[in-house]
mmCIF file of C-alpha atoms in Angstrom:
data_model
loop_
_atom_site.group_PDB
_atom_site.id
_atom_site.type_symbol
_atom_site.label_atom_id
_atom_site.label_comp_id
_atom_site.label_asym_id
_atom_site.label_seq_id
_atom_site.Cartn_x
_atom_site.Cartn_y
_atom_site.Cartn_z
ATOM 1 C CA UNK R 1 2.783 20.936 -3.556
ATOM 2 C CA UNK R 2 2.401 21.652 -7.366
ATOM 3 C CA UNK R 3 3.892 18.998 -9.652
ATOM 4 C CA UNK R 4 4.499 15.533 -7.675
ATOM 5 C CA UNK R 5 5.009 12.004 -9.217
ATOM 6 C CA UNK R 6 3.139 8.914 -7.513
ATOM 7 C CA UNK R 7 4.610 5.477 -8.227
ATOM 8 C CA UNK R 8 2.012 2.763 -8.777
ATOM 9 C CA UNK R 9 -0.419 5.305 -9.651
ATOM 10 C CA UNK R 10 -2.934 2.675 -11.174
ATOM 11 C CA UNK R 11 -2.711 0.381 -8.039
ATOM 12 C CA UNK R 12 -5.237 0.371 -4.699
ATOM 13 C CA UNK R 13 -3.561 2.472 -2.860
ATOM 14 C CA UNK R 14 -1.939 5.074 -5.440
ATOM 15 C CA UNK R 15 -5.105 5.612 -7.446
ATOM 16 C CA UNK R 16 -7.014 6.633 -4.478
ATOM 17 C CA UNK R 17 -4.074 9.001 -3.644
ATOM 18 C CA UNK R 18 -4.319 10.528 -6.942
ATOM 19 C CA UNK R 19 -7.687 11.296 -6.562
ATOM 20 C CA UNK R 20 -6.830 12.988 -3.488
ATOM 21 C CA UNK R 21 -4.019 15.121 -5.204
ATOM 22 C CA UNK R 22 -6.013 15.847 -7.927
ATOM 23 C CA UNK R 23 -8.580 17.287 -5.656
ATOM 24 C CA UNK R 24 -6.249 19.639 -4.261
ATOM 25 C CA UNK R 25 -5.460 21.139 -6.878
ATOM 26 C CA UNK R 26 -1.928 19.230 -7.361
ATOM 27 C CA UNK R 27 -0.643 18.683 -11.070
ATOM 28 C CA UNK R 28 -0.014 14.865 -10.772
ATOM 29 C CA UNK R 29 2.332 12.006 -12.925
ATOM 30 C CA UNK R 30 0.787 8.951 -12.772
ATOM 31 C CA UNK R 31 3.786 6.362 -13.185
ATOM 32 C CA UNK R 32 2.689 2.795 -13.737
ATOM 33 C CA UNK R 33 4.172 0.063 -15.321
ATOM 34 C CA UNK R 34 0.059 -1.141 -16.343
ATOM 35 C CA UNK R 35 -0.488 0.417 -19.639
ATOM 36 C CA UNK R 36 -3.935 2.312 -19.790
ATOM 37 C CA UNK R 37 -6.161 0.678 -22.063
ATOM 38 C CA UNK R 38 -4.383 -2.872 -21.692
ATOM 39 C CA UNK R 39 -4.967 -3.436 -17.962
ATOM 40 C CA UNK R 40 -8.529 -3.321 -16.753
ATOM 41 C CA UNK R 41 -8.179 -3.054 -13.469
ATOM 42 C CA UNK R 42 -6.002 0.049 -13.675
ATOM 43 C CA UNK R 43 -8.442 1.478 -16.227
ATOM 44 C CA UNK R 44 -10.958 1.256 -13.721
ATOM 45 C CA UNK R 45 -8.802 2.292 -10.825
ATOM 46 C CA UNK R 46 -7.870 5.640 -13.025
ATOM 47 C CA UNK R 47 -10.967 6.335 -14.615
ATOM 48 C CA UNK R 48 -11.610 9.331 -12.613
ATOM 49 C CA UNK R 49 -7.924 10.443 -12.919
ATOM 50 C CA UNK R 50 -7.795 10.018 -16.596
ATOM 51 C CA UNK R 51 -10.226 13.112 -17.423
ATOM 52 C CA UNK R 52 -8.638 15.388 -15.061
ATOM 53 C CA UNK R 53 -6.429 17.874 -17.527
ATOM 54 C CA UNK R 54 -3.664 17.984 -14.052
ATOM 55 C CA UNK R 55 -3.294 14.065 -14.559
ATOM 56 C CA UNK R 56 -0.747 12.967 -17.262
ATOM 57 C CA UNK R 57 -0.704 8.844 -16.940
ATOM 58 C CA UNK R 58 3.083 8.136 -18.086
ATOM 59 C CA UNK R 59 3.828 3.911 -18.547
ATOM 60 C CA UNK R 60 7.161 3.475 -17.134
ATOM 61 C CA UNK R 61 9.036 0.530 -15.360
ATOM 62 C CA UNK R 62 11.431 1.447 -12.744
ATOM 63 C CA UNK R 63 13.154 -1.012 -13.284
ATOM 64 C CA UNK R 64 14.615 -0.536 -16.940
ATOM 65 C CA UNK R 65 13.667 2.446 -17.948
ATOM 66 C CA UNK R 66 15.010 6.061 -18.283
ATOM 67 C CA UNK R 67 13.574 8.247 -15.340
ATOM 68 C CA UNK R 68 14.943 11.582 -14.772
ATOM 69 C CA UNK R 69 12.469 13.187 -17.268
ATOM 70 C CA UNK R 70 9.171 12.575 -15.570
ATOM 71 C CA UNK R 71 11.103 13.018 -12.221
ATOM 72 C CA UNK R 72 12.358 16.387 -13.120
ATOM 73 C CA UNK R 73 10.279 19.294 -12.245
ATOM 74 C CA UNK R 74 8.616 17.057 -9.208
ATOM 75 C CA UNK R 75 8.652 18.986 -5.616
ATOM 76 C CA UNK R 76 7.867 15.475 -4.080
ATOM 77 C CA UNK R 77 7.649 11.623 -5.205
ATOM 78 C CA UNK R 78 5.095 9.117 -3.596
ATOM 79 C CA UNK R 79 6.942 5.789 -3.897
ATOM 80 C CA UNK R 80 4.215 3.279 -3.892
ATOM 81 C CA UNK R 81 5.189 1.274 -6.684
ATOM 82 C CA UNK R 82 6.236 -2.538 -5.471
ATOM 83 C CA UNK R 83 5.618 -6.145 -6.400
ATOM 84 C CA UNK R 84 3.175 -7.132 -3.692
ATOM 85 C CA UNK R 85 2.362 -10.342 -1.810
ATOM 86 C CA UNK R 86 3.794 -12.126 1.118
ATOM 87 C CA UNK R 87 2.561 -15.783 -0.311
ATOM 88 C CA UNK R 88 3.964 -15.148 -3.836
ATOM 89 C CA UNK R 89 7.067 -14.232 -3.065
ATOM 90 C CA UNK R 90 8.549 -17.158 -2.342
ATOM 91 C CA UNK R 91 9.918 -19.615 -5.138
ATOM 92 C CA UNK R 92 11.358 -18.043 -8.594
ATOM 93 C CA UNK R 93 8.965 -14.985 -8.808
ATOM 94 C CA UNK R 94 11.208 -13.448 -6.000
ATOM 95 C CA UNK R 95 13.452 -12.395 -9.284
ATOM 96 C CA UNK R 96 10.485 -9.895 -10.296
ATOM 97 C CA UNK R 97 10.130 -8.588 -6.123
ATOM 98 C CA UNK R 98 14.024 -7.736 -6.100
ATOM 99 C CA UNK R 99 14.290 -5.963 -9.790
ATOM 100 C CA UNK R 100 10.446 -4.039 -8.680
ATOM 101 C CA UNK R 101 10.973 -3.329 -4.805
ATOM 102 C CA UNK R 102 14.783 -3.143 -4.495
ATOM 103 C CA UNK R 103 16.501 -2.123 -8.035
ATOM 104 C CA UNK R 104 13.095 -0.096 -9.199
ATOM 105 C CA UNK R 105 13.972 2.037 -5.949
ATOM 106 C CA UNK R 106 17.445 2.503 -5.966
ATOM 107 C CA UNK R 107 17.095 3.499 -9.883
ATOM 108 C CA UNK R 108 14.118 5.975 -8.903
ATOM 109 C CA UNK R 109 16.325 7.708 -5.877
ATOM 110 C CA UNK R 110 19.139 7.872 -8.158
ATOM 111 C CA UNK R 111 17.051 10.181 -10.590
ATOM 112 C CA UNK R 112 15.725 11.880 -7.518
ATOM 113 C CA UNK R 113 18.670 12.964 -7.153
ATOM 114 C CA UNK R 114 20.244 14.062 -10.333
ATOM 115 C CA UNK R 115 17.044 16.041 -10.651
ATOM 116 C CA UNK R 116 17.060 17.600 -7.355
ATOM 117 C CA UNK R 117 13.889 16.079 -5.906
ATOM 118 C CA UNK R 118 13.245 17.647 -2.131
ATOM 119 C CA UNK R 119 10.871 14.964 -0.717
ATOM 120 C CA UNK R 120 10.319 11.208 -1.266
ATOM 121 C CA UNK R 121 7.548 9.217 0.681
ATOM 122 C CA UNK R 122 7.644 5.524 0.544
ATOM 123 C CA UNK R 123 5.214 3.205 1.183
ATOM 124 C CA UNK R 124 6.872 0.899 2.874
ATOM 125 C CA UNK R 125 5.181 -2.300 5.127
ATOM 126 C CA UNK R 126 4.325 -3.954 8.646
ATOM 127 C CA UNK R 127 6.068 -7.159 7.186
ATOM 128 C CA UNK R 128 9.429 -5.589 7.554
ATOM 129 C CA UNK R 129 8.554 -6.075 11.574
ATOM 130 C CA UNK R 130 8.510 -9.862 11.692
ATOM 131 C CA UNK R 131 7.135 -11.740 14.548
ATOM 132 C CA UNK R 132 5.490 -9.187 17.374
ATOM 133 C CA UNK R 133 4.116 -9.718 20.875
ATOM 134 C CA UNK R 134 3.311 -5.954 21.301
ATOM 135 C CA UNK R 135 2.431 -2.984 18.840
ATOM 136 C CA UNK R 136 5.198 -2.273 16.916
ATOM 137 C CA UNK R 137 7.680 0.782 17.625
ATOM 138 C CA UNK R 138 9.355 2.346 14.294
ATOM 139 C CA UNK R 139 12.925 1.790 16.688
ATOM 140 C CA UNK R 140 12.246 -1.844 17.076
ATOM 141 C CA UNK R 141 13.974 -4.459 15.821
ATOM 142 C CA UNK R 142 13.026 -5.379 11.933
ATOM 143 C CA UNK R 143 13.063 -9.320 11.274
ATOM 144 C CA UNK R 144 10.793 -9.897 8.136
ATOM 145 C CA UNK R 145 10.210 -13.882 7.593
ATOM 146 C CA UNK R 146 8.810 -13.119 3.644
ATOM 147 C CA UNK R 147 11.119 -12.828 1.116
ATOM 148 C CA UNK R 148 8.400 -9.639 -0.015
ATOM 149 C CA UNK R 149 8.935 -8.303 4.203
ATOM 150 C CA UNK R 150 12.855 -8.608 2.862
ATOM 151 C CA UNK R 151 12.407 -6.785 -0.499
ATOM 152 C CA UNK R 152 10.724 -3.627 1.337
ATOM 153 C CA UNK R 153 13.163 -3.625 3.983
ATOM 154 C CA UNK R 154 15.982 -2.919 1.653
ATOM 155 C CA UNK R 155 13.600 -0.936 -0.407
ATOM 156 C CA UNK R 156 12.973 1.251 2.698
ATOM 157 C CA UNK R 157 16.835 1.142 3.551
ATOM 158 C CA UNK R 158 18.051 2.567 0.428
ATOM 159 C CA UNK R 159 16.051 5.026 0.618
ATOM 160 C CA UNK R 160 16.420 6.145 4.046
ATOM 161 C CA UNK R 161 20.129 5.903 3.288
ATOM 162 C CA UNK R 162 19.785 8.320 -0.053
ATOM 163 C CA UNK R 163 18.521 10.690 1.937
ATOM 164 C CA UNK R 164 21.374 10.792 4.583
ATOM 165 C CA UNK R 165 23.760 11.400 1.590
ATOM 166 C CA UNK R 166 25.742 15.010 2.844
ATOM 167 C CA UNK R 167 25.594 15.514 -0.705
ATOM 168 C CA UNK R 168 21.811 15.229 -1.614
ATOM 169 C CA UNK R 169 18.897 17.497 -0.898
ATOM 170 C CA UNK R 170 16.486 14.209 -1.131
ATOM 171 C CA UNK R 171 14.645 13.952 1.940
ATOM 172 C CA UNK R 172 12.439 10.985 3.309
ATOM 173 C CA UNK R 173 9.197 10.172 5.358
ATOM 174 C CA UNK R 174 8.800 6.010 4.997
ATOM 175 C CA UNK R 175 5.305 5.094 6.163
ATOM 176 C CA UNK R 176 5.058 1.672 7.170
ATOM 177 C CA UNK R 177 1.178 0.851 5.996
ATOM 178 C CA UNK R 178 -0.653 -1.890 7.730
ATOM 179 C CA UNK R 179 -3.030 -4.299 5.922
ATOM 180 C CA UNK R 180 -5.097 -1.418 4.027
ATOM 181 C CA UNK R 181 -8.388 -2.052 2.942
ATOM 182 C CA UNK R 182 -11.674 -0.418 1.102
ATOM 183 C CA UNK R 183 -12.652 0.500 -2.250
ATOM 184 C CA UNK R 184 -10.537 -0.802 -5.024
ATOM 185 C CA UNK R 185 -8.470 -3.137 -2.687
ATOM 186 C CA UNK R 186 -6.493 -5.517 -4.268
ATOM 187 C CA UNK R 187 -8.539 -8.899 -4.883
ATOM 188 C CA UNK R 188 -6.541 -11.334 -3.235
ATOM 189 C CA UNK R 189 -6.112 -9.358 -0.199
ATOM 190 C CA UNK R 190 -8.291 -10.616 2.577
ATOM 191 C CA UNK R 191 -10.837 -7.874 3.376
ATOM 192 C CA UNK R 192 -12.137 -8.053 -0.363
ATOM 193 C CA UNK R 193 -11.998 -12.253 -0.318
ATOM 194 C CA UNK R 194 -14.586 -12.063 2.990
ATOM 195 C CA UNK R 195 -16.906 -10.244 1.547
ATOM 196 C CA UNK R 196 -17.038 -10.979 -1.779
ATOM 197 C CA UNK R 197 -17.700 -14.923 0.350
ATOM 198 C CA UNK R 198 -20.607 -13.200 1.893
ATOM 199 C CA UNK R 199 -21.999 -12.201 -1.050
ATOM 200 C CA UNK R 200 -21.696 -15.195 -3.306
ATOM 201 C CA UNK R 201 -21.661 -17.842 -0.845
ATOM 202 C CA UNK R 202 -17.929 -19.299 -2.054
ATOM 203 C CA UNK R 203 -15.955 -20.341 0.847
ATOM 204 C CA UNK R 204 -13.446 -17.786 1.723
ATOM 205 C CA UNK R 205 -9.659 -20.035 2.483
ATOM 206 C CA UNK R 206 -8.890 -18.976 5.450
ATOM 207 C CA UNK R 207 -5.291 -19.872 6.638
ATOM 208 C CA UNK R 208 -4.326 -20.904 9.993
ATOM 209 C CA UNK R 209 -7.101 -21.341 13.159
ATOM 210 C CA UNK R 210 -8.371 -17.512 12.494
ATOM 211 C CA UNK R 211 -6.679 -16.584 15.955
ATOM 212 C CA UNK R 212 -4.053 -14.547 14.166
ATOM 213 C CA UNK R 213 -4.630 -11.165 14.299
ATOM 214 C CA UNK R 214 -4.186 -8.003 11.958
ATOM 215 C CA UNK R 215 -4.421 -4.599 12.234
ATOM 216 C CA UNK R 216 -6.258 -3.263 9.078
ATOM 217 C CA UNK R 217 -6.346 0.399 8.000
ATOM 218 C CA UNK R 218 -8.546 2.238 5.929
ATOM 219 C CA UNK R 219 -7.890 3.827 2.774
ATOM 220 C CA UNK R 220 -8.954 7.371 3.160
ATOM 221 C CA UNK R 221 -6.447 7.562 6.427
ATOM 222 C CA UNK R 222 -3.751 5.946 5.117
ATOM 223 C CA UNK R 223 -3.837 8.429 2.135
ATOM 224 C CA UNK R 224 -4.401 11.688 4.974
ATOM 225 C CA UNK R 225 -1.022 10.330 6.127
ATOM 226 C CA UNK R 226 0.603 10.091 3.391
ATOM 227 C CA UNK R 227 -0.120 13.432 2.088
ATOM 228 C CA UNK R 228 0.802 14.782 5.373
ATOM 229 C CA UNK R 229 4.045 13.009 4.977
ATOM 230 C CA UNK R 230 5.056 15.507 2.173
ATOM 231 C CA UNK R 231 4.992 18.101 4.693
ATOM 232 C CA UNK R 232 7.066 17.011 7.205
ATOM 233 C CA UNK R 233 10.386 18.889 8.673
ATOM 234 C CA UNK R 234 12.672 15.698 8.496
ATOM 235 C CA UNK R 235 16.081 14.527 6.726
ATOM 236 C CA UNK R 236 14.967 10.586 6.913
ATOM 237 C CA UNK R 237 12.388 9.532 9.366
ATOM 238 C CA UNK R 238 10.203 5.983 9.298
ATOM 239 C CA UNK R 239 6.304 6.395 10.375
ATOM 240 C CA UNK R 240 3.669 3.711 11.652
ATOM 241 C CA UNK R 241 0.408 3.932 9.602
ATOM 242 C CA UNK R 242 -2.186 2.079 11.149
ATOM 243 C CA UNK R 243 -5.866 1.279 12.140
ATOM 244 C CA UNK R 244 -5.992 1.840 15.510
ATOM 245 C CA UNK R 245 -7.005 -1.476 16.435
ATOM 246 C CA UNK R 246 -5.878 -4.914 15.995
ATOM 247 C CA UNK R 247 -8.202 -7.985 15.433
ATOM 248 C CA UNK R 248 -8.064 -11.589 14.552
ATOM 249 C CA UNK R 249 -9.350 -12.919 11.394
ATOM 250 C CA UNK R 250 -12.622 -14.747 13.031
ATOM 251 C CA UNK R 251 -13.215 -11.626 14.740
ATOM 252 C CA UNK R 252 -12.995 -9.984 11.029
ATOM 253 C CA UNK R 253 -15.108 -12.508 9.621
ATOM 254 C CA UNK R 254 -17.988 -12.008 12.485
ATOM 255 C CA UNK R 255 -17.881 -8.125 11.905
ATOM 256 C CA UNK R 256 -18.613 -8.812 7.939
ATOM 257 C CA UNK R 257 -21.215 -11.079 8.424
ATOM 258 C CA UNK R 258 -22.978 -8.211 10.527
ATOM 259 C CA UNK R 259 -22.303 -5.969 8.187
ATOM 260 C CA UNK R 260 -23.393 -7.759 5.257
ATOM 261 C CA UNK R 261 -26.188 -9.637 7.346
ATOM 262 C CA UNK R 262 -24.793 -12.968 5.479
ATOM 263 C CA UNK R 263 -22.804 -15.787 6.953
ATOM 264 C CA UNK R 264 -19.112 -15.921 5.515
ATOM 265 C CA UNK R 265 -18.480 -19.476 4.536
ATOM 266 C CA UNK R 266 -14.516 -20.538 4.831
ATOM 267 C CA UNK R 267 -12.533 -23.301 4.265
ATOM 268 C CA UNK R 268 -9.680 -23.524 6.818
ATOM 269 C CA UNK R 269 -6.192 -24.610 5.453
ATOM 270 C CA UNK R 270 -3.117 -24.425 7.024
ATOM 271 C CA UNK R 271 -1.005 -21.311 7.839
ATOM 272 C CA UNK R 272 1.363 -20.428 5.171
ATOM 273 C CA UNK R 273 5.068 -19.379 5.087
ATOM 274 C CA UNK R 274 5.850 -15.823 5.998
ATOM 275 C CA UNK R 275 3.013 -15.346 7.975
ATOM 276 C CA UNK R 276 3.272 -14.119 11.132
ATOM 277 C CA UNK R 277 0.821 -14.556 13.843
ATOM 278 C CA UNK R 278 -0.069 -10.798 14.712
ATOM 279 C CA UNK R 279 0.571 -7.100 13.495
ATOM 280 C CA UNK R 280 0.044 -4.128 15.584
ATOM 281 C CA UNK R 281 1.157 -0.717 15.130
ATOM 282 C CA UNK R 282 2.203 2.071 18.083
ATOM 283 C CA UNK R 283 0.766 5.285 16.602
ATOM 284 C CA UNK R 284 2.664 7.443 19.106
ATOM 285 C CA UNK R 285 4.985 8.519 16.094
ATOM 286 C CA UNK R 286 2.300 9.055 13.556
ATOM 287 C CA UNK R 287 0.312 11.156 16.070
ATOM 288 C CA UNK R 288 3.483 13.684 17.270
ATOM 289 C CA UNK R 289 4.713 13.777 13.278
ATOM 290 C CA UNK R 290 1.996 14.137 11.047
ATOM 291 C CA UNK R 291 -0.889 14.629 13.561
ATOM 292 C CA UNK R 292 -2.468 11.444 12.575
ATOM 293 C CA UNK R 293 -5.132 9.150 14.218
ATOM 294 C CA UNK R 294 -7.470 7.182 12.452
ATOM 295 C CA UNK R 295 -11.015 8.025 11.917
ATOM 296 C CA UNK R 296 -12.332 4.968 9.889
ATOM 297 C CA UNK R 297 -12.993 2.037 12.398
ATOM 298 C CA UNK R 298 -13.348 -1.496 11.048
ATOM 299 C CA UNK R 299 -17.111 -1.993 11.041
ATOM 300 C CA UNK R 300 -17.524 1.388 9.347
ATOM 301 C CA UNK R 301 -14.395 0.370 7.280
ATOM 302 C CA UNK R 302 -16.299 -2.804 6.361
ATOM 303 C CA UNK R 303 -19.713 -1.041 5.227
ATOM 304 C CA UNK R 304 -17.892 0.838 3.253
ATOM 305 C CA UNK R 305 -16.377 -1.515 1.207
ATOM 306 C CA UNK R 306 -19.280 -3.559 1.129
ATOM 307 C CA UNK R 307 -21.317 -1.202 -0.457
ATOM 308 C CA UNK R 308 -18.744 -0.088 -2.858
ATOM 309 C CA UNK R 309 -18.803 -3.999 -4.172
ATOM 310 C CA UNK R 310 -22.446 -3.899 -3.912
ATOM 311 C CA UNK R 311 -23.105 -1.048 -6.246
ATOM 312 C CA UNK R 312 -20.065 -2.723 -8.867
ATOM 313 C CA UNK R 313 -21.914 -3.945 -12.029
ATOM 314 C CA UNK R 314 -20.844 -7.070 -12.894
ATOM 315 C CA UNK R 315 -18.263 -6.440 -15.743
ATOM 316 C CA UNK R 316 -16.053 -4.062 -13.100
ATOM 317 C CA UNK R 317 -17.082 -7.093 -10.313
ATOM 318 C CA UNK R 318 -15.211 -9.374 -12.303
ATOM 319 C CA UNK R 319 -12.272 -7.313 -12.651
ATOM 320 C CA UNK R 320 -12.235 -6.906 -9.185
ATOM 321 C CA UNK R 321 -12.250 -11.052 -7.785
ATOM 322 C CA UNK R 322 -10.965 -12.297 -11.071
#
């Protein structure tokens, strides 16, 4: 790769793939619909990126505006870009999930494809699986029960179906991420809640008993599969991304309090729509594709991020839990 384009550059997971193109040696567009300078938690996710001369930060929303100029040129695209949130998507602020997740991607493939783009990886999600009693195969069925595990669906769809066009030379790898975690991690996402409970002693809500359970998945692997994704001899394939393990949330909560050496205080509410009572991901795929495995188990996982909030002063703490 030379010259690739990464959606949601400013986000969790797209700034710390940056950082890993950029240290490759790959010229990088950073598209974000966060203006640098107006958004401080994208400021802080970038501020690494932003002094690199191979990073050019371009503020863009897929959604209305023109996009064939910073796709042309672009070898591949890394479609992270979405309206997240299982919770928040129901109600009216579904409008902003469909025009982000669903019309932001079909707009995006469509100048893929006037501009001759080779390779698109999307990040697509677990939620798209539904209810599970066993890890999840990439051929099972899909029944999300969030209007967001219904918006990346589609998302994931179109593109799959773009790329199956006889007359388009757009291929694409969707990775189906679950629950990532570590560094930079979005603050309502319930890693970052635990331990920033541990810490300051706030009760962490947890919702439901705490027997669900999640497979989580660490940064650094999720973006070794992603770049590996680029790579990979297919028309339109669809790849687990996981952790390697799944666990429920008291289980979560016990490993963080080791880690930390603090109790995690929580206040137990009830479940809430959308979701579902367990995630697990068969790795199978992942492992005969792109040669992937994990390498960053949970308690390691955990220390990590602990010490990354740790060492946060407390202006970039607050941007971080506000």
């Amino acid at each position: 790769m030379f010259r690739v384009l990464v959606t949601g550059a400013a986000g969790f997971i797209g700034s710390h793939l940056v950082d890993a193109l950029l240290a490759r040696g790959v010229t990088v567009i950073g598209l974000d619909r966060r203006r640098l300078g107006e958004h401080a938690l994208a400021d802080e996710n970038l501020a690494a990126a932003v002094s690199d001369p191979s990073f050019t930060p371009c503020h863009l929303d897929l959604a209305t505006d023109h996009l064939d100029d910073v796709v042309k040129g672009c070898e591949t695209v890394f479609h992270l870009a979405a309206r997240p949130g299982v919770r928040q998507s129901w109600g009216s602020d579904f409008l902003d999930y469909a025009q982000t997740n669903v019309l932001g991607t079909h707009r995006l493939l469509d100048a893929c494809v006037r501009q001759g783009v080779g390779r698109l990886v999307f990040a697509s999600s677990s939620s798209v699986y539904g209810p599970t009693n066993r890890p999840s195969r990439e051929d099972d069925p899909t029944c999300p029960i969030s209007p967001y595990g219904v918006s990346k669906l589609a998302a994931e769809h179109l593109c799959l179906a773009y790329a199956r066009r006889p007359d388009s030379q757009l291929s694409v790898v969707a990775l189906r991420y679950f629950t990532v975690y570590g560094p930079r991690q979005r603050p309502d996402m319930v890693i970052g809640r635990i331990l920033f409970s541990a810490y300051t002693g706030f009760p962490m809500t947890l919702f439901g008993d705490g027997s669900q359970h999640r497979e989580f998945t660490y940064i650094s692997d999720v973006v070794t599969a992603t770049i590996a994704a680029a790579h990979l001899d297919v028309r339109a394939t669809v790849v687990n991304v996981g952790g390697g393990a799944s666990v429920s949330m008291r289980g979560v909560i016990d490993e963080a309090s080791k880690v930390t050496g603090r109790q995690v205080p929580i206040k137990v509410v009830n479940a809430q729509p959308g979701d579902v009572p367990a995630t697990a991901a068969d790795l199978t795929r992942a492992g005969r594709l792109l040669g992937y495995w994990p390498t960053v188990g949970l308690h390691e996982g955990l220390a990590r991020q602990a010490a990354w909030l740790v060492d946060l002063s407390r202006d970039r703490l607050a941007t971080f839990t506000s």
